[in-house]
Amino acid sequence: MDLVLIEALKVDTVIGVYDWERTMTQTLVLDLEMATDIRPATARDAVDETLDYAAISERIADFGATQRFELVETFAERLAETLRHEYAIPWLRLTLRKPGAVPAAGAVGVRIERGTREETP
């Protein structure tokens, strides 16, 4: 499998366990690796034959704008489920960071992998 990457994507959302956090938007930063076979796209030089990172980035922004969670873990899990379902992604690795959540840290967050990453013939 090949990987399509989206790195350091900023997503604005309402997230947090404290009441004051739920009254404002915060910026999350995510890295996403998605398994796919890029050979059909390269054969035709056609974006409709691969994972369109521009469309996926827009979908992630929409997800952040419309969903509300307390935990970054829940945000990551639901986003992974949504992307795998809507884009038929067999495997993904999502790293989600919340900058500023812990003053002494640059960011805190989670990294999850979902699905299976199998080689294609």
JSON list of C-alpha atoms in Angstrom, two decimals:
[
{"chain": "A", "resi": 1, "resn": "MET", "atom": "CA", "xyz": [0.00, 0.00, 0.00]},
{"chain": "A", "resi": 2, "resn": "ASP", "atom": "CA", "xyz": [1.02, 3.55, -0.66]},
{"chain": "A", "resi": 3, "resn": "LEU", "atom": "CA", "xyz": [0.36, 6.42, 1.73]},
{"chain": "A", "resi": 4, "resn": "VAL", "atom": "CA", "xyz": [-1.34, 9.73, 1.06]},
{"chain": "A", "resi": 5, "resn": "LEU", "atom": "CA", "xyz": [-0.30, 12.32, 3.66]},
{"chain": "A", "resi": 6, "resn": "ILE", "atom": "CA", "xyz": [-1.82, 15.40, 5.20]},
{"chain": "A", "resi": 7, "resn": "GLU", "atom": "CA", "xyz": [0.51, 17.02, 7.72]},
{"chain": "A", "resi": 8, "resn": "ALA", "atom": "CA", "xyz": [0.05, 19.83, 10.25]},
{"chain": "A", "resi": 9, "resn": "LEU", "atom": "CA", "xyz": [-3.55, 20.52, 9.20]},
{"chain": "A", "resi": 10, "resn": "LYS", "atom": "CA", "xyz": [-5.15, 23.07, 11.52]},
{"chain": "A", "resi": 11, "resn": "VAL", "atom": "CA", "xyz": [-8.76, 22.42, 12.49]},
{"chain": "A", "resi": 12, "resn": "ASP", "atom": "CA", "xyz": [-10.92, 24.80, 14.51]},
{"chain": "A", "resi": 13, "resn": "THR", "atom": "CA", "xyz": [-13.42, 23.16, 16.83]},
{"chain": "A", "resi": 14, "resn": "VAL", "atom": "CA", "xyz": [-15.07, 23.36, 20.23]},
{"chain": "A", "resi": 15, "resn": "ILE", "atom": "CA", "xyz": [-13.35, 20.81, 22.44]},
{"chain": "A", "resi": 16, "resn": "GLY", "atom": "CA", "xyz": [-12.47, 20.37, 26.08]},
{"chain": "A", "resi": 17, "resn": "VAL", "atom": "CA", "xyz": [-13.55, 19.02, 29.43]},
{"chain": "A", "resi": 18, "resn": "TYR", "atom": "CA", "xyz": [-13.74, 22.37, 31.20]},
{"chain": "A", "resi": 19, "resn": "ASP", "atom": "CA", "xyz": [-16.80, 24.62, 30.91]},
{"chain": "A", "resi": 20, "resn": "TRP", "atom": "CA", "xyz": [-14.72, 27.60, 29.75]},
{"chain": "A", "resi": 21, "resn": "GLU", "atom": "CA", "xyz": [-13.29, 25.51, 26.88]},
{"chain": "A", "resi": 22, "resn": "ARG", "atom": "CA", "xyz": [-16.78, 24.75, 25.62]},
{"chain": "A", "resi": 23, "resn": "THR", "atom": "CA", "xyz": [-17.50, 28.47, 25.06]},
{"chain": "A", "resi": 24, "resn": "MET", "atom": "CA", "xyz": [-14.83, 29.01, 22.40]},
{"chain": "A", "resi": 25, "resn": "THR", "atom": "CA", "xyz": [-13.17, 27.43, 19.41]},
{"chain": "A", "resi": 26, "resn": "GLN", "atom": "CA", "xyz": [-9.69, 25.99, 19.73]},
{"chain": "A", "resi": 27, "resn": "THR", "atom": "CA", "xyz": [-7.27, 24.89, 17.06]},
{"chain": "A", "resi": 28, "resn": "LEU", "atom": "CA", "xyz": [-6.24, 21.25, 16.82]},
{"chain": "A", "resi": 29, "resn": "VAL", "atom": "CA", "xyz": [-3.36, 20.18, 14.60]},
{"chain": "A", "resi": 30, "resn": "LEU", "atom": "CA", "xyz": [-3.45, 16.83, 12.86]},
{"chain": "A", "resi": 31, "resn": "ASP", "atom": "CA", "xyz": [-1.27, 14.58, 10.78]},
{"chain": "A", "resi": 32, "resn": "LEU", "atom": "CA", "xyz": [-2.96, 11.93, 8.69]},
{"chain": "A", "resi": 33, "resn": "GLU", "atom": "CA", "xyz": [-1.54, 8.96, 6.79]},
{"chain": "A", "resi": 34, "resn": "MET", "atom": "CA", "xyz": [-3.99, 7.03, 4.59]},
{"chain": "A", "resi": 35, "resn": "ALA", "atom": "CA", "xyz": [-3.27, 3.75, 2.84]},
{"chain": "A", "resi": 36, "resn": "THR", "atom": "CA", "xyz": [-4.27, 3.45, -0.79]},
{"chain": "A", "resi": 37, "resn": "ASP", "atom": "CA", "xyz": [-2.96, 2.14, -4.08]},
{"chain": "A", "resi": 38, "resn": "ILE", "atom": "CA", "xyz": [-1.89, 5.17, -6.11]},
{"chain": "A", "resi": 39, "resn": "ARG", "atom": "CA", "xyz": [-1.12, 3.19, -9.30]},
{"chain": "A", "resi": 40, "resn": "PRO", "atom": "CA", "xyz": [-4.58, 3.67, -10.89]},
{"chain": "A", "resi": 41, "resn": "ALA", "atom": "CA", "xyz": [-4.27, 7.43, -10.37]},
{"chain": "A", "resi": 42, "resn": "THR", "atom": "CA", "xyz": [-0.75, 7.56, -11.79]},
{"chain": "A", "resi": 43, "resn": "ALA", "atom": "CA", "xyz": [-1.74, 5.49, -14.82]},
{"chain": "A", "resi": 44, "resn": "ARG", "atom": "CA", "xyz": [-4.28, 8.14, -15.83]},
{"chain": "A", "resi": 45, "resn": "ASP", "atom": "CA", "xyz": [-2.83, 11.12, -13.92]},
{"chain": "A", "resi": 46, "resn": "ALA", "atom": "CA", "xyz": [-6.33, 11.48, -12.44]},
{"chain": "A", "resi": 47, "resn": "VAL", "atom": "CA", "xyz": [-7.21, 12.75, -8.99]},
{"chain": "A", "resi": 48, "resn": "ASP", "atom": "CA", "xyz": [-10.51, 10.86, -9.02]},
{"chain": "A", "resi": 49, "resn": "GLU", "atom": "CA", "xyz": [-8.51, 7.62, -8.87]},
{"chain": "A", "resi": 50, "resn": "THR", "atom": "CA", "xyz": [-6.80, 8.43, -5.56]},
{"chain": "A", "resi": 51, "resn": "LEU", "atom": "CA", "xyz": [-7.50, 9.92, -2.15]},
{"chain": "A", "resi": 52, "resn": "ASP", "atom": "CA", "xyz": [-8.05, 13.61, -2.85]},
{"chain": "A", "resi": 53, "resn": "TYR", "atom": "CA", "xyz": [-6.21, 15.31, 0.01]},
{"chain": "A", "resi": 54, "resn": "ALA", "atom": "CA", "xyz": [-7.85, 18.68, -0.76]},
{"chain": "A", "resi": 55, "resn": "ALA", "atom": "CA", "xyz": [-11.35, 17.19, -0.48]},
{"chain": "A", "resi": 56, "resn": "ILE", "atom": "CA", "xyz": [-10.39, 15.23, 2.63]},
{"chain": "A", "resi": 57, "resn": "SER", "atom": "CA", "xyz": [-8.90, 18.34, 4.23]},
{"chain": "A", "resi": 58, "resn": "GLU", "atom": "CA", "xyz": [-12.16, 20.21, 3.57]},
{"chain": "A", "resi": 59, "resn": "ARG", "atom": "CA", "xyz": [-14.13, 17.33, 5.08]},
{"chain": "A", "resi": 60, "resn": "ILE", "atom": "CA", "xyz": [-11.95, 17.43, 8.20]},
{"chain": "A", "resi": 61, "resn": "ALA", "atom": "CA", "xyz": [-12.52, 21.20, 8.53]},
{"chain": "A", "resi": 62, "resn": "ASP", "atom": "CA", "xyz": [-16.28, 20.64, 8.23]},
{"chain": "A", "resi": 63, "resn": "PHE", "atom": "CA", "xyz": [-16.13, 17.84, 10.81]},
{"chain": "A", "resi": 64, "resn": "GLY", "atom": "CA", "xyz": [-14.33, 20.14, 13.25]},
{"chain": "A", "resi": 65, "resn": "ALA", "atom": "CA", "xyz": [-16.82, 22.95, 12.65]},
{"chain": "A", "resi": 66, "resn": "THR", "atom": "CA", "xyz": [-19.88, 20.78, 13.27]},
{"chain": "A", "resi": 67, "resn": "GLN", "atom": "CA", "xyz": [-18.82, 18.32, 15.98]},
{"chain": "A", "resi": 68, "resn": "ARG", "atom": "CA", "xyz": [-18.37, 18.97, 19.71]},
{"chain": "A", "resi": 69, "resn": "PHE", "atom": "CA", "xyz": [-16.41, 16.62, 21.98]},
{"chain": "A", "resi": 70, "resn": "GLU", "atom": "CA", "xyz": [-14.82, 16.82, 25.38]},
{"chain": "A", "resi": 71, "resn": "LEU", "atom": "CA", "xyz": [-11.87, 14.54, 24.59]},
{"chain": "A", "resi": 72, "resn": "VAL", "atom": "CA", "xyz": [-9.32, 14.68, 21.78]},
{"chain": "A", "resi": 73, "resn": "GLU", "atom": "CA", "xyz": [-9.51, 10.87, 21.92]},
{"chain": "A", "resi": 74, "resn": "THR", "atom": "CA", "xyz": [-13.20, 10.99, 20.95]},
{"chain": "A", "resi": 75, "resn": "PHE", "atom": "CA", "xyz": [-12.55, 13.55, 18.21]},
{"chain": "A", "resi": 76, "resn": "ALA", "atom": "CA", "xyz": [-9.82, 11.32, 16.76]},
{"chain": "A", "resi": 77, "resn": "GLU", "atom": "CA", "xyz": [-11.91, 8.14, 16.91]},
{"chain": "A", "resi": 78, "resn": "ARG", "atom": "CA", "xyz": [-15.01, 9.69, 15.32]},
{"chain": "A", "resi": 79, "resn": "LEU", "atom": "CA", "xyz": [-12.98, 11.44, 12.63]},
{"chain": "A", "resi": 80, "resn": "ALA", "atom": "CA", "xyz": [-11.17, 8.20, 11.76]},
{"chain": "A", "resi": 81, "resn": "GLU", "atom": "CA", "xyz": [-14.52, 6.37, 11.51]},
{"chain": "A", "resi": 82, "resn": "THR", "atom": "CA", "xyz": [-15.96, 9.11, 9.29]},
{"chain": "A", "resi": 83, "resn": "LEU", "atom": "CA", "xyz": [-12.99, 9.24, 6.91]},
{"chain": "A", "resi": 84, "resn": "ARG", "atom": "CA", "xyz": [-12.66, 5.47, 6.60]},
{"chain": "A", "resi": 85, "resn": "HIS", "atom": "CA", "xyz": [-16.37, 5.16, 5.81]},
{"chain": "A", "resi": 86, "resn": "GLU", "atom": "CA", "xyz": [-16.75, 8.12, 3.44]},
{"chain": "A", "resi": 87, "resn": "TYR", "atom": "CA", "xyz": [-13.51, 7.59, 1.49]},
{"chain": "A", "resi": 88, "resn": "ALA", "atom": "CA", "xyz": [-13.16, 3.78, 1.71]},
{"chain": "A", "resi": 89, "resn": "ILE", "atom": "CA", "xyz": [-9.79, 4.06, 3.42]},
{"chain": "A", "resi": 90, "resn": "PRO", "atom": "CA", "xyz": [-8.59, 0.58, 4.47]},
{"chain": "A", "resi": 91, "resn": "TRP", "atom": "CA", "xyz": [-6.03, 1.88, 7.01]},
{"chain": "A", "resi": 92, "resn": "LEU", "atom": "CA", "xyz": [-5.14, 5.21, 8.50]},
{"chain": "A", "resi": 93, "resn": "ARG", "atom": "CA", "xyz": [-2.89, 6.69, 11.16]},
{"chain": "A", "resi": 94, "resn": "LEU", "atom": "CA", "xyz": [-4.14, 9.90, 12.74]},
{"chain": "A", "resi": 95, "resn": "THR", "atom": "CA", "xyz": [-2.09, 12.07, 15.08]},
{"chain": "A", "resi": 96, "resn": "LEU", "atom": "CA", "xyz": [-4.15, 14.76, 16.78]},
{"chain": "A", "resi": 97, "resn": "ARG", "atom": "CA", "xyz": [-2.52, 17.50, 18.86]},
{"chain": "A", "resi": 98, "resn": "LYS", "atom": "CA", "xyz": [-4.04, 20.13, 21.12]},
{"chain": "A", "resi": 99, "resn": "PRO", "atom": "CA", "xyz": [-1.49, 22.95, 21.47]},
{"chain": "A", "resi": 100, "resn": "GLY", "atom": "CA", "xyz": [-1.58, 24.94, 24.68]},
{"chain": "A", "resi": 101, "resn": "ALA", "atom": "CA", "xyz": [-3.58, 22.40, 26.68]},
{"chain": "A", "resi": 102, "resn": "VAL", "atom": "CA", "xyz": [-0.70, 21.89, 29.10]},
{"chain": "A", "resi": 103, "resn": "PRO", "atom": "CA", "xyz": [1.32, 25.10, 29.55]},
{"chain": "A", "resi": 104, "resn": "ALA", "atom": "CA", "xyz": [4.66, 23.30, 29.93]},
{"chain": "A", "resi": 105, "resn": "ALA", "atom": "CA", "xyz": [4.14, 21.24, 26.73]},
{"chain": "A", "resi": 106, "resn": "GLY", "atom": "CA", "xyz": [4.11, 22.34, 23.12]},
{"chain": "A", "resi": 107, "resn": "ALA", "atom": "CA", "xyz": [1.06, 20.13, 22.60]},
{"chain": "A", "resi": 108, "resn": "VAL", "atom": "CA", "xyz": [-0.70, 17.08, 23.96]},
{"chain": "A", "resi": 109, "resn": "GLY", "atom": "CA", "xyz": [-2.69, 14.59, 21.94]},
{"chain": "A", "resi": 110, "resn": "VAL", "atom": "CA", "xyz": [-3.22, 11.08, 20.66]},
{"chain": "A", "resi": 111, "resn": "ARG", "atom": "CA", "xyz": [-2.11, 8.90, 17.79]},
{"chain": "A", "resi": 112, "resn": "ILE", "atom": "CA", "xyz": [-4.42, 6.14, 16.55]},
{"chain": "A", "resi": 113, "resn": "GLU", "atom": "CA", "xyz": [-4.31, 3.56, 13.78]},
{"chain": "A", "resi": 114, "resn": "ARG", "atom": "CA", "xyz": [-7.46, 2.01, 12.40]},
{"chain": "A", "resi": 115, "resn": "GLY", "atom": "CA", "xyz": [-8.03, -0.67, 9.79]},
{"chain": "A", "resi": 116, "resn": "THR", "atom": "CA", "xyz": [-5.58, -2.99, 8.10]},
{"chain": "A", "resi": 117, "resn": "ARG", "atom": "CA", "xyz": [-2.67, -2.07, 5.90]},
{"chain": "A", "resi": 118, "resn": "GLU", "atom": "CA", "xyz": [-2.24, -4.80, 3.34]},
{"chain": "A", "resi": 119, "resn": "GLU", "atom": "CA", "xyz": [0.01, -4.93, 0.33]},
{"chain": "A", "resi": 120, "resn": "THR", "atom": "CA", "xyz": [-1.65, -5.02, -3.06]},
{"chain": "A", "resi": 121, "resn": "PRO", "atom": "CA", "xyz": [-0.41, -7.37, -5.78]}
]
